[in-house]
Structure formats: C-alpha cells, structure tokens
C-alpha cells in the first residue's frame, strides 16, 4: 500500500483518521493501523518489525539502567541490528562476491528483502546510541516504543525519524484544526510532486533505460537521465512531504528531508539538501565519531570515502550503489582539496551546472542494474554511439504530458530565486511546489489551489497513469 494509491486514499486513510480522531487510544490505534498498513504488502515480515521493536526497546532499557556494561550492551544491540540488516539485505551480495573469487560454491541464497528494513534498522541504532549518550531517556512503555518504530507515514520510505526528534510527542501530542489543515496541504503538495511530475517522467525514463545503450544517441541518453533525475527528486521529496504532512495530521513533527538539492552549487551543498535525514544520520553517528574533519587531512578524506561507501551500500546491495557512493565521496574529497574554492569563485549558475552534471553521472549508476550497462550508457551520453547499431527512436518515448512534466520539474527544481529583501535564506523564497520545511506553503497558497492539486492527482490516478514504487530496494 502506497500513499498515492486508491486503496490508501479512499479506504485505509479515511477510516484510520476517523478512528484516530474519535477514539482516545491514539497510540494503540496508530500502532494497529501501522501494522495493518505494513501487512498489506509484507504480512510475513510483521513479526520481524515487532522483533526489531522489542530488541531495541529491551537494549535501550538495559543501557539506561546498566553500570559498567553500558558500552558492551550498546555494541551488542548495534551488532544485532546490523546482523538483521546484513542477513536480509547483504548476504546474497557477499555470497556472490565469494562465488566470483572462487571461495564459495553453490547457488546464492534466495532471501526476500523486507520493505523499509534499512529505515527501521537505522532508527533502532540511533535510539540505542542516543540512550547511551544520555541525550534521551529510554522509553518505559513498549506500546509507545513499538508505535514509534512502526509509524506508517515514515516506515517504508522515510524520512528517518530519530526518537529524540519526537520523544515528547510520543508521550503527549496536541492537535489543532490549523495543524491538521497544514498537514493536509503538505500531503497534497507531496502527492502533486509524486503524481503530476514524477510519475509522468518515470515512464519515459523506464522506456529509455530499457533500451540497449548501443542503440541510443546522445540526445536520447541525456533525455533518459534527465527524466530519471526529475523522477527521483520529485518522487522521493514528494513521498517525504506526504509523510511529513501525515505526521502533522497525527500530531508529530517529522524532520524535513529535502531542500531544493538541484539548486546546489557544490556537492557539499547538495548533500546538505538531499535526503537530509540520512546525510545527518551518517554525520552524527559515523562521520563525527570517526573524527570528522577534526583529524588530519588524510584521515578526513578516508572518513568521507568510508561514509559514502556505506551510504551507497545502504541504498542497495549492488556494485552500482557502491560506485554511486564512492563517486560522491570522491567529489567531496576533491572539493576539500580546493574544488570548493574554485566553485565559490564561479558564477552561481555555472557552479550549479557543474554540480548537476556530477549528480546526473552518479544517477546513471544509481538507476541501472549492473556496471557494464552504466558504462555503456555514460558512453552514449558523451557521444560513443557509432551509428552501426539500429538507432532507437527515443522521440516516441516521451509525449506532450511527459514533456510538460519534465519542463515544469526542471524549472521548479533548478530555478534559483533571489530571496526577498531581508530574507537571507534562499530556501525561504522558493515556490510552494518545492517547499519542504515544516508547514511551509508559500504565502498566497489558498484552499482552492490545494483542492485543484488534489483533484488533478485523483484524476490522474483514476485514469490509471503509471505509478511506480521505487523504494523496494531500501
């Protein structure tokens, strides 16, 4: 069940809200509703989700009350979380490596990846570390903790909501008509990003990436990666906005997850804006504990490379994700070696163009299934098509609606606005369609516009338009 589906919009969500608003047992209703939501697509993994909740609740309780064994308990809790993630997500990947090296024989294990496991494992690890650091008090109620772990708005696609960010609201939260309306508007905004932009360009991207790269000329290859770049931004940011909006409707303040990343003028700036809940997680729980940028330059470069190697691996158990992570890590190291100063001296539009070029090259590896295909596709982007193979007619892959969605998406994602007088933060000047901060909707956005966007989304979904779910590998 996904947010942009008829079963969610017209059945699950209205019934859930009716029960949530009318009955006093809000934590229990949210827990049960979240388990139903998860079980709709992954019933066999509901016990695993509850096991993860029990594991982290128990170790958090023990760490908070232990004496000299706190560090050992923390290490054990983190190890068990990583073992769960490693078994389901990486056992087949590493078994394949051993096979290739001749160190193992036999078929690869057939293991089904539980939906959202990367998100709820990272949630658990951050909870244990924060309890260990005494940044938070361990939750005493298993019901409340299980509700936090299973909350359906952020369960399968983020943002990664740390317990300390909503600890007060887990125990007590207030709702007002204004907050519910704000959450609804943000939900509709996110749905419009997903349904009216991402879905339309997704079909063109999928058509083009299904073609043998040797049959693509440069315009066709660039069209494919441009469509995918817009798809992944508006799909992921849209889904995050829907989650944040639902959170407000339930009384929770989820963290912002995107801040116009394609307006960035460096890769460093890009990672301050892209998937913020993940990048800050790696910063706070891995990069800084490793020494961050306080160590020697060589150690700092190693820390960056390691963090982004693991960031790539977190996204998926494949060499393409590893290369994507290392590509961004290498770019960040180059910026620390002087590239950042060079970009700062460039005109902002040129620095932005360079950043987008680097991001789009990385997206090729992120999108495809294997490295040889990625290299061939990059070759086609940069003119390696030799004219010998039958040329694929990519012009038939994009219609008028997809063209409009692509153009609108590019403008909204990349347009750098000047802040209003007295506004220092450029992000505060962006149009509503790409705003991501809590409660942000540009001044002048009316109920009529919200209703219009909702109507357009429902019409599009009712017409059976392409509606992919791209988080199955996470």
XYZ file of C-alpha atoms in Angstrom, residues 8-453:
446
model
C -4.834 4.253 0.722
C -6.561 7.490 -0.279
C -10.158 6.277 -0.254
C -10.212 3.389 2.219
C -7.319 2.994 4.652
C -6.520 6.641 5.416
C -10.099 7.954 5.905
C -11.025 5.002 8.137
C -7.797 5.344 10.094
C -8.281 9.095 10.642
C -11.877 8.589 11.741
C -10.743 6.144 14.420
C -7.683 8.188 15.366
C -9.604 11.425 15.872
C -12.689 9.956 17.515
C -11.190 7.426 19.960
C -8.930 8.203 22.934
C -6.392 5.356 22.475
C -4.299 7.161 19.865
C -1.035 5.268 20.385
C -2.746 1.888 20.155
C -4.734 2.944 17.086
C -1.597 4.237 15.390
C 0.293 1.023 16.177
C -2.502 -1.238 14.921
C -3.091 0.927 11.849
C 0.626 0.896 11.057
C 0.816 -2.881 11.321
C -2.189 -3.212 9.007
C -0.516 -0.781 6.587
C 2.728 -2.792 6.614
C 0.959 -6.154 6.485
C -0.937 -5.098 3.359
C 2.189 -5.698 1.297
C 4.534 -7.584 3.666
C 2.447 -9.707 6.104
C 5.231 -12.237 6.648
C 7.568 -9.519 7.946
C 5.299 -8.002 10.586
C 6.884 -10.298 13.242
C 10.323 -9.097 12.107
C 9.263 -5.470 12.541
C 7.952 -6.246 16.047
C 11.126 -8.200 16.840
C 13.156 -5.144 15.871
C 10.985 -3.009 18.150
C 11.362 -5.451 21.055
C 15.125 -5.766 20.529
C 15.743 -2.030 20.584
C 13.276 -1.366 23.399
C 14.951 -4.031 25.555
C 18.515 -2.920 24.884
C 17.563 0.715 25.367
C 16.032 -0.187 28.733
C 19.133 -2.155 29.764
C 21.607 0.502 28.588
C 19.767 3.216 30.515
C 19.967 1.210 33.767
C 23.307 -0.546 33.405
C 26.523 0.431 35.118
C 29.849 -0.576 33.698
C 28.323 -2.776 30.997
C 26.703 0.048 29.046
C 29.244 0.010 26.211
C 29.039 -3.772 25.825
C 25.233 -3.603 25.735
C 25.373 -0.849 23.123
C 27.798 -2.851 20.967
C 25.588 -5.939 21.247
C 22.435 -4.003 20.353
C 24.055 -2.372 17.321
C 25.514 -5.717 16.221
C 22.102 -7.401 16.358
C 20.553 -4.579 14.328
C 23.293 -4.797 11.718
C 23.062 -8.600 11.678
C 19.358 -8.331 10.844
C 20.101 -5.879 8.036
C 23.089 -7.887 6.848
C 21.200 -11.162 6.608
C 18.227 -9.849 4.666
C 19.950 -7.259 2.512
C 23.587 -8.234 2.019
C 24.001 -11.998 2.459
C 23.287 -12.716 -1.196
C 25.542 -9.843 -2.325
C 28.560 -11.016 -0.336
C 27.885 -14.659 -1.206
C 28.068 -13.615 -4.862
C 31.441 -11.962 -4.258
C 32.762 -15.143 -2.628
C 31.478 -17.171 -5.561
C 33.241 -14.871 -8.011
C 36.507 -15.199 -6.059
C 36.229 -18.979 -6.035
C 35.934 -19.057 -2.234
C 32.416 -20.447 -2.265
C 30.321 -22.715 -4.439
C 26.594 -23.197 -4.792
C 23.512 -21.192 -5.538
C 23.010 -17.823 -3.909
C 20.560 -17.679 -1.007
C 17.047 -16.696 -2.066
C 16.188 -14.093 0.561
C 13.287 -11.666 0.202
C 14.152 -8.117 1.314
C 11.688 -6.797 3.922
C 10.254 -3.449 2.881
C 11.755 -0.493 4.734
C 14.284 -2.551 6.697
C 17.075 -0.028 6.099
C 14.949 2.711 7.628
C 13.793 0.921 10.759
C 17.219 -0.592 11.461
C 18.830 2.855 11.346
C 16.064 4.143 13.617
C 16.915 1.455 16.149
C 20.651 2.157 16.053
C 20.166 5.898 16.548
C 17.840 5.207 19.507
C 20.386 2.994 21.264
C 23.230 5.460 20.703
C 21.164 8.402 21.944
C 20.180 6.456 25.074
C 23.826 5.540 25.609
C 24.888 9.177 25.230
C 22.090 10.169 27.631
C 20.684 12.507 25.003
C 17.258 10.938 25.631
C 15.508 8.970 28.341
C 14.736 5.390 27.396
C 11.051 4.844 26.662
C 9.441 2.892 29.510
C 6.363 1.732 27.577
C 6.776 -0.961 24.945
C 3.457 0.070 23.383
C 4.690 3.612 22.823
C 8.065 2.447 21.518
C 6.509 -0.083 19.149
C 4.201 2.657 17.902
C 7.242 4.852 17.197
C 9.042 2.032 15.351
C 6.021 1.086 13.227
C 4.568 4.547 12.419
C 3.293 4.039 8.893
C 3.919 7.559 7.484
C 7.699 7.116 7.631
C 8.037 3.339 7.826
C 8.825 2.353 4.234
C 10.349 5.456 2.642
C 11.453 7.822 5.392
C 12.389 10.354 6.463
C 14.484 8.603 9.101
C 12.773 9.901 12.234
C 15.009 9.666 15.292
C 13.288 9.032 18.593
C 14.711 12.167 20.173
C 13.113 14.303 17.448
C 9.611 13.287 18.512
C 10.149 11.954 22.058
C 7.808 14.500 23.609
C 5.104 13.833 21.033
C 5.296 10.068 21.556
C 4.110 10.612 25.133
C 1.856 13.598 24.525
C 0.838 15.481 21.413
C -1.687 18.154 20.673
C -3.789 18.614 17.580
C -5.442 21.729 16.283
C -7.528 22.433 13.222
C -4.738 24.678 11.916
C -2.123 21.943 12.241
C -4.353 19.320 10.637
C -5.065 21.665 7.723
C -1.368 22.467 7.377
C -0.568 18.755 7.284
C -3.255 18.119 4.688
C -1.921 20.873 2.433
C 1.605 19.491 2.687
C 0.306 15.991 1.947
C -1.464 17.249 -1.191
C 1.666 19.142 -2.207
C 3.769 15.985 -1.908
C 1.176 13.954 -3.784
C 1.264 16.509 -6.612
C 5.051 16.205 -6.792
C 4.787 12.424 -6.983
C 1.714 12.029 -9.222
C 1.825 15.063 -11.518
C 5.581 15.253 -12.127
C 7.491 12.126 -11.041
C 5.046 9.581 -12.431
C 4.847 11.152 -15.876
C 8.594 11.438 -16.421
C 9.145 7.985 -14.877
C 7.594 6.181 -17.809
C 9.898 7.895 -20.295
C 12.918 7.135 -18.084
C 11.938 3.477 -17.845
C 11.412 3.202 -21.621
C 14.820 4.666 -22.394
C 16.736 2.717 -19.733
C 15.205 -0.493 -21.086
C 16.978 0.119 -24.424
C 20.397 -1.286 -25.269
C 22.715 1.742 -24.744
C 24.468 0.989 -28.036
C 21.223 1.975 -29.781
C 20.974 5.351 -28.016
C 22.448 8.534 -29.373
C 23.481 11.359 -27.034
C 20.124 13.248 -27.032
C 18.253 10.054 -26.184
C 20.635 9.133 -23.381
C 20.514 12.643 -21.897
C 16.723 12.648 -22.092
C 16.618 9.379 -20.155
C 18.880 10.557 -17.339
C 17.155 13.966 -17.211
C 13.790 12.249 -16.758
C 15.202 9.958 -14.083
C 16.822 12.885 -12.247
C 13.467 14.658 -12.071
C 11.649 11.445 -11.222
C 13.804 10.513 -8.234
C 13.743 14.045 -6.818
C 10.007 14.624 -7.057
C 9.130 11.049 -6.150
C 11.345 10.964 -3.077
C 10.727 14.568 -1.998
C 7.019 14.147 -2.716
C 6.816 10.976 -0.642
C 8.710 12.702 2.177
C 6.329 15.674 2.058
C 3.346 13.329 2.185
C 4.889 11.605 5.224
C 5.615 14.921 6.953
C 2.099 16.114 6.173
C 0.515 12.960 7.617
C 2.779 13.370 10.639
C 1.339 16.829 11.279
C -2.176 15.450 10.876
C -1.340 12.931 13.633
C 0.436 15.426 15.898
C 4.082 14.596 15.038
C 6.821 16.902 13.755
C 8.903 14.845 11.351
C 12.183 16.392 10.175
C 12.466 17.979 6.708
C 14.122 15.705 4.176
C 14.747 17.807 1.043
C 15.662 21.438 0.489
C 15.850 22.031 -3.285
C 19.015 19.928 -3.816
C 19.257 20.662 -7.545
C 19.827 24.332 -6.782
C 23.084 23.375 -5.010
C 26.316 24.931 -6.232
C 28.607 22.139 -4.991
C 28.358 18.501 -3.996
C 28.860 19.565 -0.377
C 25.868 21.865 -0.735
C 23.931 19.096 -2.488
C 24.324 16.774 0.500
C 23.121 19.474 2.865
C 19.892 19.486 0.844
C 19.388 15.892 -0.377
C 17.861 13.189 1.883
C 18.712 15.312 4.913
C 17.590 12.750 7.470
C 20.037 10.186 6.031
C 23.003 12.513 5.493
C 22.692 13.917 9.038
C 22.370 10.355 10.398
C 25.688 9.392 8.821
C 27.215 12.667 10.001
C 26.116 12.293 13.640
C 26.568 8.543 14.118
C 29.518 7.712 11.880
C 31.434 10.680 10.425
C 31.805 12.692 13.639
C 32.613 9.646 15.841
C 35.325 8.720 13.298
C 36.859 12.150 13.876
C 35.016 14.093 11.192
C 37.153 16.909 9.849
C 38.963 17.414 13.157
C 41.616 14.825 12.303
C 44.436 15.071 9.759
C 43.504 15.803 6.142
C 44.225 12.210 5.091
C 42.036 10.847 7.881
C 39.275 13.291 6.915
C 39.403 12.090 3.307
C 39.284 8.487 4.485
C 36.302 9.269 6.708
C 34.431 10.837 3.786
C 35.195 7.903 1.498
C 34.118 5.365 4.113
C 30.899 7.219 4.961
C 29.836 7.457 1.335
C 30.871 3.891 0.579
C 28.497 2.832 3.354
C 25.896 5.345 2.188
C 25.927 3.729 -1.240
C 25.736 0.255 0.260
C 22.832 1.353 2.489
C 20.802 2.162 -0.623
C 21.216 -1.276 -2.136
C 23.305 -4.432 -2.220
C 24.873 -3.932 -5.655
C 28.139 -2.629 -7.085
C 26.250 0.147 -8.849
C 25.220 1.610 -5.474
C 28.752 1.215 -4.131
C 30.171 3.106 -7.114
C 27.493 5.793 -6.719
C 28.522 6.281 -3.091
C 32.238 6.308 -3.853
C 31.644 8.758 -6.712
C 30.069 11.240 -4.314
C 32.742 10.572 -1.710
C 35.475 11.281 -4.278
C 33.762 14.504 -5.346
C 33.575 15.673 -1.728
C 37.279 14.916 -1.248
C 38.092 16.907 -4.403
C 36.113 19.836 -3.069
C 38.090 19.719 0.172
C 41.312 19.653 -1.842
C 40.444 23.013 -3.391
C 37.481 22.364 -5.632
C 35.125 24.151 -3.250
C 37.154 27.378 -3.507
C 37.131 27.112 -7.296
C 33.361 26.610 -7.367
C 32.866 29.541 -4.995
C 34.657 31.831 -7.468
C 32.500 30.696 -10.381
C 29.189 32.314 -11.320
C 26.482 30.542 -9.332
C 24.771 29.263 -12.484
C 27.999 27.669 -13.751
C 28.733 26.051 -10.378
C 25.162 24.757 -10.294
C 25.512 23.318 -13.802
C 28.744 21.541 -12.859
C 27.133 20.129 -9.723
C 24.126 18.863 -11.683
C 26.428 17.219 -14.244
C 28.204 15.327 -11.455
C 24.896 14.373 -9.838
C 23.439 13.105 -13.117
C 26.514 10.990 -13.838
C 26.053 9.442 -10.422
C 22.352 8.833 -11.072
C 23.252 6.587 -14.006
C 24.879 4.104 -11.617
C 22.039 4.526 -9.119
C 19.393 3.753 -11.749
C 20.788 0.746 -13.613
C 21.219 -2.866 -12.519
C 24.846 -3.501 -13.448
C 28.112 -1.680 -14.028
C 28.659 -2.651 -17.719
C 25.274 -1.173 -18.643
C 26.105 2.004 -16.693
C 29.413 2.455 -18.518
C 27.778 1.910 -21.913
C 25.030 4.374 -21.045
C 27.584 7.001 -19.998
C 29.358 6.382 -23.274
C 26.152 7.099 -25.167
C 25.639 10.296 -23.153
C 29.050 11.542 -24.231
C 28.831 10.570 -27.893
C 30.074 6.968 -28.024
C 27.216 5.894 -30.326
C 28.966 4.801 -33.514
C 25.947 4.687 -35.798
C 26.392 0.978 -36.553
C 23.515 -0.311 -34.447
C 19.922 0.424 -35.318
C 19.133 3.752 -33.680
C 16.379 3.697 -31.075
C 13.738 6.320 -31.784
C 13.618 7.866 -28.308
C 11.313 10.623 -29.607
C 8.452 8.130 -29.386
C 9.123 7.557 -25.678
C 8.034 10.990 -24.487
C 4.622 12.502 -25.121
C 3.311 16.008 -24.606
C 2.277 15.414 -20.979
C 5.640 13.940 -20.038
C 7.414 16.809 -21.817
C 5.392 19.332 -19.822
C 6.080 17.473 -16.570
C 9.808 17.377 -17.384
C 9.983 21.094 -18.158
C 7.977 22.065 -15.084
C 10.083 19.740 -12.942
C 13.356 21.205 -14.226
C 12.187 24.769 -13.643
C 10.914 24.085 -10.120
C 13.938 22.013 -9.146
C 16.714 24.146 -10.626
C 15.428 27.707 -10.696
C 17.491 29.790 -8.276
C 15.319 32.509 -6.791
C 16.566 35.650 -5.173
C 15.362 35.966 -1.587
C 13.023 38.795 -0.792
C 14.545 41.873 0.875
C 15.567 40.938 4.402
C 15.426 37.176 3.716
C 18.915 35.690 3.869
C 17.958 32.069 3.316
C 17.367 31.349 -0.368
C 15.300 28.297 0.554
C 12.662 30.529 2.159
C 11.997 32.196 -1.166
C 11.155 29.060 -3.143
C 7.715 28.435 -4.622
C 5.317 26.228 -2.679
C 5.546 23.262 -5.053
C 9.132 22.559 -3.958
C 8.997 23.750 -0.343
C 9.803 21.099 2.244
C 10.067 22.725 5.637
C 7.507 22.083 8.342
C 4.287 23.802 7.479
C 5.831 25.668 4.580
C 3.454 26.750 1.879
C 4.218 29.959 0.063
C 2.134 32.954 1.066
C -0.957 33.260 -1.082
C -1.444 29.498 -1.463
C -5.149 29.042 -0.981
C -7.566 26.256 -0.266
C -8.627 26.488 -3.897
C -5.119 25.644 -5.104
C -4.923 22.736 -2.651
C -8.269 21.445 -3.876
C -7.179 21.836 -7.508
C -3.959 19.881 -6.948
